CSV table of N, CA and C in Angstrom, one decimal:
chain,number,residue,atom,x,y,z
L,1,ALA,N,5.9,4.3,19.0
L,1,ALA,CA,5.4,3.1,18.4
L,1,ALA,C,5.4,2.0,19.6
L,2,LEU,N,4.2,1.2,19.5
L,2,LEU,CA,4.0,0.2,20.5
L,2,LEU,C,4.1,-1.1,19.7
L,3,VAL,N,4.7,-2.1,20.1
L,3,VAL,CA,4.7,-3.3,19.4
L,3,VAL,C,4.3,-4.4,20.6
L,4,THR,N,3.3,-5.1,20.5
L,4,THR,CA,2.9,-6.0,21.3
L,4,THR,C,1.9,-7.0,20.9
L,5,GLY,N,2.1,-8.3,21.4
L,5,GLY,CA,1.3,-9.4,21.0
L,5,GLY,C,-0.1,-9.4,21.7
L,6,ASP,N,-0.1,-8.5,22.7
L,6,ASP,CA,-1.3,-8.5,23.5
L,6,ASP,C,-2.4,-7.6,22.9
L,7,ARG,N,-3.3,-8.2,22.4
L,7,ARG,CA,-4.5,-7.4,21.5
L,7,ARG,C,-5.3,-6.5,22.4
L,8,ALA,N,-5.4,-6.9,23.7
L,8,ALA,CA,-6.2,-6.2,24.6
L,8,ALA,C,-5.5,-4.9,25.0
L,9,LEU,N,-4.2,-5.1,25.2
L,9,LEU,CA,-3.3,-3.9,25.5
L,9,LEU,C,-3.3,-3.0,24.3
L,10,ALA,N,-3.2,-3.5,23.1
L,10,ALA,CA,-3.2,-2.7,21.9
L,10,ALA,C,-4.6,-1.7,21.8
L,11,ARG,N,-5.6,-2.4,22.1
L,11,ARG,CA,-6.9,-1.8,22.1
L,11,ARG,C,-7.1,-0.7,23.1
L,12,ARG,N,-6.5,-1.0,24.4
L,12,ARG,CA,-6.6,0.1,25.4
L,12,ARG,C,-5.7,1.3,25.0
L,13,VAL,N,-4.6,1.0,24.6
L,13,VAL,CA,-3.7,2.0,24.1
L,13,VAL,C,-4.3,2.9,23.1
L,14,SER,N,-4.9,2.2,22.1
L,14,SER,CA,-5.5,3.0,21.0
L,14,SER,C,-6.7,3.9,21.5
L,15,VAL,N,-7.4,3.4,22.5
L,15,VAL,CA,-8.6,4.2,22.9
L,15,VAL,C,-8.0,5.4,23.7
L,16,GLU,N,-6.9,5.2,24.5
L,16,GLU,CA,-6.3,6.3,25.2
L,16,GLU,C,-5.8,7.4,24.2
L,17,LEU,N,-5.0,6.9,23.3
L,17,LEU,CA,-4.5,7.8,22.3
L,17,LEU,C,-5.7,8.7,21.6
L,18,LEU,N,-6.9,8.0,21.2
L,18,LEU,CA,-7.9,8.8,20.8
L,18,LEU,C,-8.4,9.9,21.6
L,19,ARG,N,-8.2,9.8,22.9
L,19,ARG,CA,-8.6,11.0,23.8
L,19,ARG,C,-7.7,12.2,23.5
L,20,PHE,N,-6.6,11.9,23.0
L,20,PHE,CA,-5.8,13.0,22.6
L,20,PHE,C,-5.8,13.4,21.0
L,21,GLY,N,-6.6,12.8,20.4
L,21,GLY,CA,-6.9,13.2,19.0
L,21,GLY,C,-5.9,12.3,18.0
L,22,VAL,N,-5.2,11.3,18.7
L,22,VAL,CA,-4.3,10.5,18.0
L,22,VAL,C,-4.8,9.2,17.5
L,23,VAL,N,-4.8,8.9,16.2
L,23,VAL,CA,-5.5,7.8,15.7
L,23,VAL,C,-4.3,6.7,15.5
L,24,ALA,N,-4.4,5.6,16.1
L,24,ALA,CA,-3.3,4.6,16.1
L,24,ALA,C,-3.5,3.7,14.9
L,25,ASP,N,-2.4,3.5,14.1
L,25,ASP,CA,-2.6,2.5,13.0
L,25,ASP,C,-2.3,1.0,13.6
L,26,ASP,N,-3.4,0.5,13.9
L,26,ASP,CA,-3.3,-0.9,14.5
L,26,ASP,C,-3.3,-1.9,13.3
L,27,SER,N,-2.1,-2.6,13.0
L,27,SER,CA,-2.0,-3.5,12.0
L,27,SER,C,-1.9,-4.8,12.6
L,28,GLY,N,-2.1,-5.0,14.0
L,28,GLY,CA,-1.8,-6.4,14.7
L,28,GLY,C,-2.7,-7.4,14.0
L,29,GLY,N,-2.2,-8.4,13.8
L,29,GLY,CA,-3.0,-9.6,13.3
L,29,GLY,C,-2.9,-9.7,11.8
L,30,THR,N,-2.6,-8.6,11.2
L,30,THR,CA,-2.5,-8.6,9.7
L,30,THR,C,-1.3,-9.3,9.2
L,31,PRO,N,-1.5,-10.5,8.5
L,31,PRO,CA,-0.1,-11.1,7.9
L,31,PRO,C,0.5,-10.0,7.0
L,32,LEU,N,1.9,-10.0,7.1
L,32,LEU,CA,2.6,-9.2,6.2
L,32,LEU,C,2.4,-9.2,4.8
L,33,ILE,N,2.0,-10.4,4.3
L,33,ILE,CA,1.8,-10.6,2.9
L,33,ILE,C,0.6,-9.9,2.3
L,34,ASN,N,-0.3,-9.5,3.4
L,34,ASN,CA,-1.7,-9.1,3.1
L,34,ASN,C,-1.6,-7.4,3.2
L,35,THR,N,-0.4,-6.8,3.5
L,35,THR,CA,-0.3,-5.4,3.6
L,35,THR,C,-0.2,-4.8,2.3
L,36,PRO,N,-0.5,-3.5,2.2
L,36,PRO,CA,-0.5,-2.8,0.9
L,36,PRO,C,1.0,-2.7,0.4
L,37,ALA,N,1.9,-2.6,1.3
L,37,ALA,CA,3.3,-2.5,0.8
L,37,ALA,C,3.6,-3.8,0.2
L,38,ALA,N,3.2,-5.0,0.7
L,38,ALA,CA,3.6,-6.2,0.2
L,38,ALA,C,2.9,-6.5,-1.2
L,39,GLY,N,1.6,-5.7,-1.4
L,39,GLY,CA,1.0,-5.9,-2.6
L,39,GLY,C,1.8,-5.1,-3.6
L,40,LEU,N,2.3,-4.0,-3.4
L,40,LEU,CA,3.0,-3.2,-4.3
L,40,LEU,C,4.2,-4.0,-4.6
L,41,LEU,N,4.9,-4.8,-3.7
L,41,LEU,CA,6.0,-5.4,-4.0
L,41,LEU,C,5.8,-6.6,-5.0
L,42,ARG,N,4.7,-7.2,-4.8
L,42,ARG,CA,4.2,-8.3,-5.7
L,42,ARG,C,4.1,-7.8,-7.1
L,43,LEU,N,3.3,-6.7,-7.2
L,43,LEU,CA,3.1,-6.2,-8.4
L,43,LEU,C,4.4,-5.8,-9.2
L,44,ALA,N,5.3,-5.1,-8.4
L,44,ALA,CA,6.6,-4.7,-9.0
L,44,ALA,C,7.4,-6.0,-9.5
L,45,LEU,N,7.3,-7.0,-8.8
L,45,LEU,CA,7.8,-8.2,-9.2
L,45,LEU,C,7.3,-8.8,-10.6
L,46,GLN,N,6.0,-8.8,-10.5
L,46,GLN,CA,5.3,-9.2,-11.7
L,46,GLN,C,5.7,-8.5,-13.0
L,47,ALA,N,5.7,-7.1,-12.7
L,47,ALA,CA,6.0,-6.3,-13.9
L,47,ALA,C,7.5,-6.5,-14.3
L,48,ALA,N,8.4,-6.8,-13.4
L,48,ALA,CA,9.7,-7.1,-13.7
L,48,ALA,C,9.9,-8.4,-14.5
L,49,PHE,N,9.2,-9.5,-14.0
L,49,PHE,CA,9.4,-10.7,-14.5
L,49,PHE,C,8.5,-11.0,-15.9
L,50,ARG,N,7.6,-10.1,-16.2
L,50,ARG,CA,6.8,-10.2,-17.3
L,50,ARG,C,6.9,-8.9,-18.2
L,51,PRO,N,8.1,-8.7,-18.5
L,51,PRO,CA,8.3,-7.4,-19.4
L,51,PRO,C,7.3,-7.6,-20.6
L,52,GLY,N,6.8,-6.5,-20.9
L,52,GLY,CA,6.0,-6.4,-22.0
L,52,GLY,C,4.4,-6.7,-21.7
L,53,ASP,N,4.1,-7.4,-20.5
L,53,ASP,CA,2.8,-7.7,-20.0
L,53,ASP,C,2.1,-6.3,-19.6
L,54,PRO,N,1.1,-5.9,-20.4
L,54,PRO,CA,0.4,-4.5,-20.1
L,54,PRO,C,-0.5,-4.8,-18.8
L,55,VAL,N,-1.0,-5.9,-18.5
L,55,VAL,CA,-1.8,-6.0,-17.4
L,55,VAL,C,-0.8,-5.8,-16.0
L,56,ALA,N,0.4,-6.4,-16.2
L,56,ALA,CA,1.3,-6.3,-15.0
L,56,ALA,C,1.8,-5.0,-14.8
L,57,LEU,N,2.0,-4.1,-15.8
L,57,LEU,CA,2.5,-2.9,-15.8
L,57,LEU,C,1.4,-2.0,-15.3
L,58,LEU,N,0.2,-2.1,-15.8
L,58,LEU,CA,-0.9,-1.3,-15.4
L,58,LEU,C,-1.3,-1.5,-14.0
L,59,SER,N,-1.3,-2.6,-13.5
L,59,SER,CA,-1.6,-3.0,-12.2
L,59,SER,C,-0.5,-2.3,-11.3
L,60,LEU,N,0.8,-2.3,-11.7
L,60,LEU,CA,1.8,-1.6,-10.8
L,60,LEU,C,1.5,-0.1,-10.8
L,61,LEU,N,1.2,0.5,-12.1
L,61,LEU,CA,1.0,1.8,-12.0
L,61,LEU,C,-0.2,2.3,-11.4
L,62,LYS,N,-1.2,1.4,-11.1
L,62,LYS,CA,-2.4,2.0,-10.6
L,62,LYS,C,-2.5,1.7,-9.1
L,63,HIS,N,-1.4,1.1,-8.6
L,63,HIS,CA,-1.3,0.8,-7.2
L,63,HIS,C,-1.1,2.1,-6.4
L,64,PRO,N,-2.1,2.3,-5.3
L,64,PRO,CA,-2.0,3.6,-4.6
L,64,PRO,C,-0.7,3.9,-3.9
L,65,LEU,N,0.1,3.0,-3.6
L,65,LEU,CA,1.4,3.3,-2.9
L,65,LEU,C,2.6,3.8,-4.0
L,66,LEU,N,2.3,3.4,-5.2
L,66,LEU,CA,3.4,3.7,-6.2
L,66,LEU,C,3.5,5.2,-6.3
L,67,GLY,N,4.7,5.8,-6.1
L,67,GLY,CA,4.9,7.2,-6.2
L,67,GLY,C,5.9,7.7,-7.2
L,68,LEU,N,6.9,7.0,-7.5
L,68,LEU,CA,7.8,7.4,-8.5
L,68,LEU,C,8.5,8.7,-8.4
L,69,GLY,N,8.3,9.3,-7.1
L,69,GLY,CA,8.8,10.7,-6.9
L,69,GLY,C,7.8,11.6,-7.3
L,70,LEU,N,6.7,11.3,-7.8
L,70,LEU,CA,5.8,12.3,-8.5
L,70,LEU,C,4.5,12.4,-7.5
L,71,GLU,N,3.7,13.4,-7.8
L,71,GLU,CA,2.3,13.5,-7.2
L,71,GLU,C,1.4,12.4,-7.6
L,72,ARG,N,0.6,11.8,-6.7
L,72,ARG,CA,-0.2,10.6,-7.0
L,72,ARG,C,-1.0,11.0,-8.3
L,73,THR,N,-1.5,12.1,-8.5
L,73,THR,CA,-2.4,12.4,-9.5
L,73,THR,C,-1.5,12.4,-10.9
L,74,SER,N,-0.3,12.6,-10.9
L,74,SER,CA,0.6,12.6,-12.0
L,74,SER,C,0.9,11.2,-12.4
L,75,VAL,N,1.0,10.4,-11.5
L,75,VAL,CA,1.2,8.8,-11.6
L,75,VAL,C,-0.1,8.3,-12.2
L,76,ARG,N,-1.2,8.5,-11.6
L,76,ARG,CA,-2.6,8.0,-12.1
L,76,ARG,C,-2.7,8.5,-13.6
L,77,HIS,N,-2.4,9.7,-13.9
L,77,HIS,CA,-2.7,10.3,-15.3
L,77,HIS,C,-1.8,9.4,-16.3
L,78,ALA,N,-0.4,9.2,-15.7
L,78,ALA,CA,0.4,8.4,-16.7
L,78,ALA,C,0.0,7.0,-16.9
L,79,ALA,N,-0.6,6.5,-15.9
L,79,ALA,CA,-1.3,5.1,-15.9
L,79,ALA,C,-2.4,5.2,-17.1
L,80,GLU,N,-3.2,6.1,-17.1
L,80,GLU,CA,-4.4,6.2,-18.0
L,80,GLU,C,-3.7,6.4,-19.3
L,81,ILE,N,-2.7,7.3,-19.6
L,81,ILE,CA,-2.2,7.4,-20.9
L,81,ILE,C,-1.7,5.9,-21.4
L,82,VAL,N,-0.8,5.3,-20.5
L,82,VAL,CA,-0.4,3.9,-20.9
L,82,VAL,C,-1.4,3.0,-21.1
L,83,GLU,N,-2.6,3.1,-20.6
L,83,GLU,CA,-3.7,2.3,-20.7
L,83,GLU,C,-4.3,2.4,-22.1
L,84,LEU,N,-4.4,3.7,-22.5
L,84,LEU,CA,-4.8,4.0,-23.8
L,84,LEU,C,-3.9,3.5,-25.0
L,85,VAL,N,-2.6,3.5,-24.7
L,85,VAL,CA,-1.7,3.2,-25.6
L,85,VAL,C,-1.6,1.6,-25.9
L,86,VAL,N,-1.7,0.9,-24.8
L,86,VAL,CA,-1.6,-0.4,-24.9
L,86,VAL,C,-3.0,-1.2,-25.1
């Protein structure tokens, strides 16, 4: 892992890593609130604080990071069933 505030250094390291077939996940400059994980947390909180709200529940179930210990296709299938019921 490389943590640096120097964007030029981060780009140079990413280019060097590509020479070895390693694709660096450069999230520099992305506010934490805009990350997929933060989006999942927001949806989980909405579902928790709006019990019975089908939009909040379905939004959470359809988030790509939600796993519930299952295969992603199983979670997606469950979301589709819930969508048909509500």
